[in-house]
Amino acid sequence: MNSVKRQVNKWVSRSLDRHIRLAVTGLSRAGKTAFITSLINQLLHSATNPRMPLFAPVREGRVLGARRVQQSHLHIPAFDYDLGIQSLRAHPPTWPSPTRDVSEIRLEIRYRPEKGAMKLLQDTATLYLDIVDYPGEWLLDLPLLSMSFDEWSRKQSGILTGKRKELAEAWLEAVDRFDPLAGADEKLIGEIAAKFTAYLHACKEEGGLHWVQPGRFVLPGEYAGAPVLQFFPLVGNKYGESQLANAPKGSNYAMLKQRYDYYCQHIVKGFYQEHFSKVDRQIVLVDTLQPLNAGPASFNDMRMALEQLMQSFRYGKSGLLRRLFAPRIDKILFAATKADHVTPDQHPNLVSLLQQLIHEAWQTAAFEGIDMECVSLASIQATEPGMVNHQGETMSALRGTLENGEPMLMYPGDVPSRLPGEAFWRDNQFEFRQFRPMQTDVDEPLPHIRVDKALQYLLGDKLR
């Protein structure tokens, strides 16, 4: 009887807009796991949380508490909140291990309604919050749905310059010896695909580059080792398009094309249909500091990756997404992460720079009626502001502990408020360092910067 009552209450809650599905994404190292861990932690402490002045329902004392409950999609791996907290509470504290696949967790938030139907019906209400974590790299694959294998190959060939070309050397040598018109050799294709995958990994890990495609090759999730991830673009090909168009069914070219088409139809489209199209609200985490630190090639590549990622939020009536998936996202928050790694006076510049990076998507979203906002935040605060004397001048500084255990007091430099030009890269002394999390007591909520502001934007209207 109790289970029936709970199910009825759940249906009533959903009929009164008491359920929300929040997706969290970002490119690698943007801090998705840290953000979700902090968000959950703040909500679990919400009844008595002093760190949430910008989240109106908590500030007003209307949130009675939150707890974790069983997620509805049992086939999706659960987000491991306990492991993340364990890392952050360790001595010394360490950052949670990044997630590399889709994960999900559900929270039940009890609160006192401020107005509306819920206040008329009962004194307390429940909001069910599903938090979905998925790699931003998977969104980079959306353009593949409108490109043939040959078109994709040409596009990949066009970006093989500079650092990318250096990192691709072993793969390019193998492709140069590859005969696409020969009989299909699955073993050979697998070996060359492995070299292509190694090149994509090198772009991210050695080159500081962000635009990698296909995204599943570097974050395969459940498809690791599957033939669907064993193909590569034909670049520098010695055969013309007409010859390839007449390639026999049993050729190497036919196998590459078949696997590419399968990847697009089953992996890319499948992700959008199963996960993305069901999301109500989205937060995109962006680490602008590491690319600024790495140099213009890394920064411009991150900008290109963001432009590709933005295509996932273009819902116009004639757009690919609207035709295929009918997404329902009504709010998108872009967050410049690691705000605690620069001094507080630079936080407005972080927001301004992020707005410049997503300007085109912002205009598109506004035209299509999607609410969009930018914020700078630190999911888990790792530094404290301080002052330092430099050449007789007192300057703002950061005080924290580097990941190797060394205490540090430093000024990392100025963040440009607009897209950096040649003068910035020539004259700037920006130095972004990695700090370890601060030690906190087990009964206290995690320290953060503006996670409460993010919650207000994403959930505030649902807790009225």
Steps between C-alpha positions, in 0.01 A plus 500: 500500500784738591673433168178582312468824700859595422442434129184714501688782675774471239246530217338799669842665549590454134162628384566815702849545351681352801759305305804636317782336307824700517789409270859590584763499229831657402817414317765296681648661812216752526409354838172310448556250781605772745197712409247218540659389827483855635145559376377182670693584816352850521146363459551222755599773749229738378291506820784668692744604227668837570682495165188558283399868534435533124259204490171662606312186619781422747556864599129532578498180705249325274714195418439231761769268372612270220592135473619257237241257365508224242538628146229418248729380218652185649700419185711818537802488736450690824709809568740402781449785745644304794830438322530870415437609859745239623773653282420854617497400870827306478826615663622665287186567296506409131275581207235240409583270211339625177207309355536371144147388419139596562402484866193605693383573853161602641430732793172556679471859625233586759398864531223739599330644190501875469202524266298323235307174492737315734449755780121466467515121510749442782744663740802315364592384152761281333720567200668200340834600346674267255860603437650354183874514435632447148824593318488816292713324239193297403324820396780572256369215286168665413633647169579145383128439451500743208833389349581202283815298563676678211397845627624413848829374357553828315425701812747295705762546229449876510592532870822298477736793549752605761496298820224272378704390199801428721291286736339316207829389346475127584137480387566696178787265408267203542225664292751577225569125463130409521315394184129581535408303185659177620292224657376583850767421759336534841826445689683771303214745539499434875875569521478829309191601700704444818765742366227752418357463852848546649533820296171633642614420853831675433312809380330522839782391729812636331372769269255665739240477222127454556337441162516123449267308276352245535458575869436138596849404384655677800211432741351173373296404805323168445625477140870459584649239267191477277547496119277808474794700642747353251501728199690813394473778240664453164741793473756565227335224300661410167166401343245747366143527623362327190725197557395477865134537404538185290688306768368142531288401801771282646775767492682679781324820400158334525581375852616845614189665360273234653651547845481879475133485397424254781675727750289797389168318498537285812751674728456872427129496427441244777660729760287797399181295497557322831657777707522846349144535373361424849692774681309794653797720591867500418819633654814511285827529693788676324860517619641810330809518723690193381481607130607854596796348678585264211510764228313619191482162323332337799269796560388524136445125488285522814302777333445280193388213723252726679359616167445137402346423839265798460331329207333273754301799626369628167136398501356705212202354314718408204793384711632144506430461872138608472439269206658196663459527875264782610715610798320679781775693682369838617804625695873472436765620743860542383744499788865608493648257751797522738426863588699445821814458289501872417457795736145627570555820302542283186167317536305755289759453225443123511129554437562756227747271322255211513226721357730585211569132436132406477367823350353343186325222692363758743337692215353179356364391837339840558333486159358155576373595844754306705616673817879516525737636765873510579667479841846445644526246780724267693322173571734422789709790623873420505649842582439805715556861392796680651743782434863503388760776483668524161765767438353716773143463373231305684312269264217248521620142521388142556603280789473125460682169486628365170423141413856400595440630855692826462330807656470786255420872513484642150331733252415291192449798268222685324223318315408677173142624494480447124641246259879539529694641209868494411590754769367273776699199384812713449497698824288303748656333802197288587588194710220260591596245767319191626410508870377216716165533681496664841457279806147523647318340792280201420186665638536819296386566143781529248637852446412644158462821304158572346367143477200648683459754218502216247235316705283811516503530122444129436255409778379818669176527301419134567513544878251786531 
